[in-house]
mmCIF file of C-alpha atoms in Angstrom:
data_model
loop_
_atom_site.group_PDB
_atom_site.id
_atom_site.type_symbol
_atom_site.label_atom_id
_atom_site.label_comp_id
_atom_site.label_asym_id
_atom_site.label_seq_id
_atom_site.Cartn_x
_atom_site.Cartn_y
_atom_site.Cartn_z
ATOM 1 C CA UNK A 1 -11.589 -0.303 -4.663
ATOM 2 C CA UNK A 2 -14.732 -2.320 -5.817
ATOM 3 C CA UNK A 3 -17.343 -3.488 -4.151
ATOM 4 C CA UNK A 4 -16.554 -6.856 -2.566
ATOM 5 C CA UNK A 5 -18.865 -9.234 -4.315
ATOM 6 C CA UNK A 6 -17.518 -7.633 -7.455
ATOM 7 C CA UNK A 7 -13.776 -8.272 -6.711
ATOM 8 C CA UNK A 8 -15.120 -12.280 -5.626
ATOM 9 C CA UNK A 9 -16.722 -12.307 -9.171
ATOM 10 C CA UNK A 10 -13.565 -11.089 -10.711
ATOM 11 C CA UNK A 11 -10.975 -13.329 -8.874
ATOM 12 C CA UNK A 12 -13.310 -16.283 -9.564
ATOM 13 C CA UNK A 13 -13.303 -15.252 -13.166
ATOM 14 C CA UNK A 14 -9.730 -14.812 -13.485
ATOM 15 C CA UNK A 15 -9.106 -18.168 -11.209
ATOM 16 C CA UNK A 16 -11.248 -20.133 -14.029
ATOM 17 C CA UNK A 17 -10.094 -18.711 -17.056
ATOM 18 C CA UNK A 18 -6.080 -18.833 -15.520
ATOM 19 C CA UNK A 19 -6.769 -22.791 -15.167
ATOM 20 C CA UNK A 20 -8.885 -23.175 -18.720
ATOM 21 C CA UNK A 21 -5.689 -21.055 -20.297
ATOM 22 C CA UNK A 22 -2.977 -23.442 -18.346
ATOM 23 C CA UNK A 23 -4.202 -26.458 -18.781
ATOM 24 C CA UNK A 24 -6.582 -26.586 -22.075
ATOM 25 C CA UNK A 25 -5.187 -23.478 -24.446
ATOM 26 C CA UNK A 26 -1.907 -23.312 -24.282
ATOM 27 C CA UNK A 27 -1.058 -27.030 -24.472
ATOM 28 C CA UNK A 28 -3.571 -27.527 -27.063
ATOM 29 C CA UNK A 29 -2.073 -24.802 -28.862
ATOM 30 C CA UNK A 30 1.680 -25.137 -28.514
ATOM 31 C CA UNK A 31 3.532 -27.278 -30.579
ATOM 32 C CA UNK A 32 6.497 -29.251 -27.696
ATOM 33 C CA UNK A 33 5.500 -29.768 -24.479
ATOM 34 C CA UNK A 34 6.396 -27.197 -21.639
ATOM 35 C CA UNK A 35 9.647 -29.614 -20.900
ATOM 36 C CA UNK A 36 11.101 -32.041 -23.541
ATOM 37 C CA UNK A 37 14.263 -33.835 -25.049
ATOM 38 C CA UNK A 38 15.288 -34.140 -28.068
ATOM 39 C CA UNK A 39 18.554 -35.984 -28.707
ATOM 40 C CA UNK A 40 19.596 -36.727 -25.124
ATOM 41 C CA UNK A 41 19.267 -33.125 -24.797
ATOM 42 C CA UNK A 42 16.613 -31.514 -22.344
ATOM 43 C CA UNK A 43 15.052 -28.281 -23.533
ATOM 44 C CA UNK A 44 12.186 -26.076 -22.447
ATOM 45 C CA UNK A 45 9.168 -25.915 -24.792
ATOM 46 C CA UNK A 46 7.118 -23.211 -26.629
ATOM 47 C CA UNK A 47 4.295 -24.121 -23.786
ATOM 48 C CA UNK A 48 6.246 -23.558 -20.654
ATOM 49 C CA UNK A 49 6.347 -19.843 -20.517
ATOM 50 C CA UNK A 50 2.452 -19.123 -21.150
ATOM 51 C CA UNK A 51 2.010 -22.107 -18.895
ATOM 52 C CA UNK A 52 3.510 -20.807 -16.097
ATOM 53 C CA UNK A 53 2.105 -16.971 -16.832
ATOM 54 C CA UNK A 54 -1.546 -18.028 -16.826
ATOM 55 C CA UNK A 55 -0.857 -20.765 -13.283
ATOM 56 C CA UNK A 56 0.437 -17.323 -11.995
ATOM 57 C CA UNK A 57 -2.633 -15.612 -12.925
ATOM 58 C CA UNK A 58 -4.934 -18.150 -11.693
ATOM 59 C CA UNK A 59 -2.759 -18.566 -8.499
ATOM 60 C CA UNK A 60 -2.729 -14.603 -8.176
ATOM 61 C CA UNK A 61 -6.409 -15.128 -8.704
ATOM 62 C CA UNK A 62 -6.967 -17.729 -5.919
ATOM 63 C CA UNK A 63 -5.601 -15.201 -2.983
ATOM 64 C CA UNK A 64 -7.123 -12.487 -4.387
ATOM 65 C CA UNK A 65 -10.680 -14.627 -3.867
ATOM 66 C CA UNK A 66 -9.845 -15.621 -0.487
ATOM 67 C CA UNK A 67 -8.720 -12.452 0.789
ATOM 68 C CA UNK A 68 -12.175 -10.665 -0.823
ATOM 69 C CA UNK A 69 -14.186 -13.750 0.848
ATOM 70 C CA UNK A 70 -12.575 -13.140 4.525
ATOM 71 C CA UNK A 71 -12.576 -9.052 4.025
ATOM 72 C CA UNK A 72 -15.286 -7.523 6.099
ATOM 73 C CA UNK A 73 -18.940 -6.485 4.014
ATOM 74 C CA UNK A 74 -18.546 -2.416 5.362
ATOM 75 C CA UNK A 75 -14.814 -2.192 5.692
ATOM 76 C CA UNK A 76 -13.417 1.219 5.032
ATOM 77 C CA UNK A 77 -11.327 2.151 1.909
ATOM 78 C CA UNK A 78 -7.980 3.494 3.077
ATOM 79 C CA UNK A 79 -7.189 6.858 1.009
ATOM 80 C CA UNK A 80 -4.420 7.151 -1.666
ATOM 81 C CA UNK A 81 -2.274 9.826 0.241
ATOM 82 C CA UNK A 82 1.328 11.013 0.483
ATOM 83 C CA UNK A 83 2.876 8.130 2.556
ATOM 84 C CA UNK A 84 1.212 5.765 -0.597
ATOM 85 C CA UNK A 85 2.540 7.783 -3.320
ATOM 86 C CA UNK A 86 6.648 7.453 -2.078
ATOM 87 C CA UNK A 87 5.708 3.777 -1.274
ATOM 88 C CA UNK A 88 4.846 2.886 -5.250
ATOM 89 C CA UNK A 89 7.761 5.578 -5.911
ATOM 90 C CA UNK A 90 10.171 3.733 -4.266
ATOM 91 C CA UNK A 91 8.617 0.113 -5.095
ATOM 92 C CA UNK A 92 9.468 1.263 -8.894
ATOM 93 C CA UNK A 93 12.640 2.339 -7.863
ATOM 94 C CA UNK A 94 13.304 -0.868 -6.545
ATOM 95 C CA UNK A 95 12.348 -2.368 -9.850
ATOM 96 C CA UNK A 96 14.165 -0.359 -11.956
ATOM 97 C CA UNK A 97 17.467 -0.458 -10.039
ATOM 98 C CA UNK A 98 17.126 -4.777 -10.329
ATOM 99 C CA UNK A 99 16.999 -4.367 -13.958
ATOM 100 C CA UNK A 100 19.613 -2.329 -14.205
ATOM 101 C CA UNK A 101 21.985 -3.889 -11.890
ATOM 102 C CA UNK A 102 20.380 -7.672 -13.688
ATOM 103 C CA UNK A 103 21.552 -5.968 -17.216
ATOM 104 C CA UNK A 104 25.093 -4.034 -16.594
ATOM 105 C CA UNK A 105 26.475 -6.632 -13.671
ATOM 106 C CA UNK A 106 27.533 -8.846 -15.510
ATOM 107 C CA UNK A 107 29.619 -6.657 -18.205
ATOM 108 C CA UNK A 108 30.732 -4.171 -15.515
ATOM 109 C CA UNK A 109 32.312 -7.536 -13.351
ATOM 110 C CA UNK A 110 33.711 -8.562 -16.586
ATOM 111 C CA UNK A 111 35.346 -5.327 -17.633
ATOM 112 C CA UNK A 112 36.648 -4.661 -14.003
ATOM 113 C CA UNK A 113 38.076 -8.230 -13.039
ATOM 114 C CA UNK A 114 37.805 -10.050 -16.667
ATOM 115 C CA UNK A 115 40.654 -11.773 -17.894
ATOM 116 C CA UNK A 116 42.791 -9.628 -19.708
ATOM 117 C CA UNK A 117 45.387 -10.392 -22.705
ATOM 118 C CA UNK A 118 46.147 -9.307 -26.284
ATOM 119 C CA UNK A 119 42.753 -9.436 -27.253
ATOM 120 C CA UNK A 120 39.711 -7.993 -24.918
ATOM 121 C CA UNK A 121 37.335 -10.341 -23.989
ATOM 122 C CA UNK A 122 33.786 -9.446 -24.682
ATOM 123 C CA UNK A 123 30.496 -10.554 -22.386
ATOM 124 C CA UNK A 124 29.407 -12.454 -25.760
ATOM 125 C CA UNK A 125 32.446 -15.084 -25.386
ATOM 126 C CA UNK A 126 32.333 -15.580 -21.499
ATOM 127 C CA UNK A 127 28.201 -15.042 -20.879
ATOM 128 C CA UNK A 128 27.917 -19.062 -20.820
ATOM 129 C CA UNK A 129 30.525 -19.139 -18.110
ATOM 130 C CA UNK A 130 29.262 -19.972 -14.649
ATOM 131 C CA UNK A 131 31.392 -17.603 -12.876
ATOM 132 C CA UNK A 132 30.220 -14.722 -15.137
ATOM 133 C CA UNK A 133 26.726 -15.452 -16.496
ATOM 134 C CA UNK A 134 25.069 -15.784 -12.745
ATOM 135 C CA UNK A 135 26.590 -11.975 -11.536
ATOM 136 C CA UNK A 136 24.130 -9.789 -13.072
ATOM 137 C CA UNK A 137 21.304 -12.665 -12.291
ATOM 138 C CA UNK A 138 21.800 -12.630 -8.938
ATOM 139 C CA UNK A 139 22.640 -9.145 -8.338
ATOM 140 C CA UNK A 140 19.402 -7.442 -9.738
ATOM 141 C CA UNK A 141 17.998 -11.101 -8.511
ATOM 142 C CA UNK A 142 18.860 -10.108 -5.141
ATOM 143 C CA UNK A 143 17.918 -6.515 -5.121
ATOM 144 C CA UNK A 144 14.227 -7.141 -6.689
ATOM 145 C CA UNK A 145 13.515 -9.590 -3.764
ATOM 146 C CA UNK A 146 15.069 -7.882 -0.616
ATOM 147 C CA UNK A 147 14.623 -4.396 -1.556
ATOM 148 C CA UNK A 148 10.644 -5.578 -2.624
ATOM 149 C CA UNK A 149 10.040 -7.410 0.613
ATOM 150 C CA UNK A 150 11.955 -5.274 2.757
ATOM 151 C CA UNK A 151 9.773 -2.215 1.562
ATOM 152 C CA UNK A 152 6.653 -4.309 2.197
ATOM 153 C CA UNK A 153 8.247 -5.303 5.496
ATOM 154 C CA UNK A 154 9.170 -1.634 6.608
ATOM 155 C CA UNK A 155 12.620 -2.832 7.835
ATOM 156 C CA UNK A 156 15.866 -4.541 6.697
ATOM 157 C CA UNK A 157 16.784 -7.630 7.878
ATOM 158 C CA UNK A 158 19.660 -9.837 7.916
ATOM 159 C CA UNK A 159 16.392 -13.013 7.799
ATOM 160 C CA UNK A 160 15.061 -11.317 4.991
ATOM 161 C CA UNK A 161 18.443 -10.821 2.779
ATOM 162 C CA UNK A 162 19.322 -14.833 3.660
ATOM 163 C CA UNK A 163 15.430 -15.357 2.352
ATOM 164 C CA UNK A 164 16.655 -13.609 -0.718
ATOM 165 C CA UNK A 165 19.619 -14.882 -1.660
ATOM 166 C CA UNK A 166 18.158 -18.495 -1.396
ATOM 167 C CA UNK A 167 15.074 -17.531 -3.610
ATOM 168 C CA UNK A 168 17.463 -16.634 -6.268
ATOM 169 C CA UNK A 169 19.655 -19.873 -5.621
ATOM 170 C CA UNK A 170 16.665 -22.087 -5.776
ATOM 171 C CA UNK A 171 15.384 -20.096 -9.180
ATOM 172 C CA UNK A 172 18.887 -20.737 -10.804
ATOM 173 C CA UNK A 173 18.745 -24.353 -9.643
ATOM 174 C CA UNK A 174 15.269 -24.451 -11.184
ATOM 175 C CA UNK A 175 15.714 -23.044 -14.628
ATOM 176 C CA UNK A 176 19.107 -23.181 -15.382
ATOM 177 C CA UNK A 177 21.008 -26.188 -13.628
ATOM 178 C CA UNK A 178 18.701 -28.674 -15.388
ATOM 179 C CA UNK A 179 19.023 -26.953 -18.940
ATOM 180 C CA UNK A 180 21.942 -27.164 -21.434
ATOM 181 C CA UNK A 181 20.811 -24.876 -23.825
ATOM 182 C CA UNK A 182 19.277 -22.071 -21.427
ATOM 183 C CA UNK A 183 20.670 -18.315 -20.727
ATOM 184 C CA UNK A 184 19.424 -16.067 -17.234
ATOM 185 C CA UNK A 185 18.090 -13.524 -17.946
ATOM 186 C CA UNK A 186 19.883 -11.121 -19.467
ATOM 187 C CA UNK A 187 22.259 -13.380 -20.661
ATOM 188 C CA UNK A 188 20.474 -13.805 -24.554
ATOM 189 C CA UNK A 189 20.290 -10.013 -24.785
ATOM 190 C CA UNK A 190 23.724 -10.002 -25.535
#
């Protein structure tokens, strides 16, 4: 861990150049705004996704200064021991088991309860469908936020799992309810 006023010198860099790359580079540099329409049609722009990376970085940025301002000038360093090491092991297990569960749920649902006929449906034809392009989104949706914040919390909770399922309802409502033309994640992949 660095010294404090070091870590205050590097959130307050990061804060500033997160807000100079938000709001000066990337619109200046993008060629549609971060949200626009184009024949009655509304689509997200080349400038949203930078946009919102570098107002995550600044934001990021912001706690990270306040929590170096508040910390104590002689406060002790706690060690990197074994109880650390199978905390990151399982917080990348966590991780890993989202994307997995974010890119197979939707096939395996559709290959297990798909319709079925002559000819086999693939996830291709039915991944614009709202009963089968949301499964693997809010499956590995679900399991990145609970199993994150319950590992953080040291429990389970039936508070934190209702927490969880109505951060990934409010992110569907937010990027895909308002969008013709968009595909959840992983949706495009296939």
């Amino acid at each position: 861990m660095l010294g404090r006023k070091v870590e205050i010198w590097i959130a307050l860099a990061f804060l500033v150049l997160g807000l100079i790359a938000a709001f000066l580079w990337v619109p200046l540099d993008s060629e549609t705004l971060p949200i626009y329409e184009f024949r009655r049609q509304t689509y997200i722009g080349d400038s949203m996704l930078p946009m919102v990376a570098a107002v995550g970085i600044a934001i990021c940025a912001a706690v990270h200064l306040l929590i170096s301002w508040r910390r104590q000038r002689k406060e002790v360093e706690p060690p990197f021991d074994a109880l650390t090491a199978v905390f990151f092991a399982l917080f990348f297990a966590i991780i890993a088991l989202s994307f997995v569960l974010m890119f197979w749920g939707g096939p395996a649902a559709l290959a297990l309860f798909g319709p079925s006929g002559e000819e086999p449906v693939t996830y291709r034809q039915m991944r614009s469908t709202p009963q089968w392009k949301y499964i693997g989104y809010v499956l590995g949706g679900f399991t990145l936020v609970f199993g994150v914040t319950s590992l953080i919390e040291g429990k389970l909770t039936l508070h934190r799992a209702i927490s969880s399922i109505l951060a990934v309802a409010f992110l569907i409502l937010l990027f895909d309810v308002p969008f013709d033309t968009i595909l959840l994640p992983p949706n495009g992949d296939f």
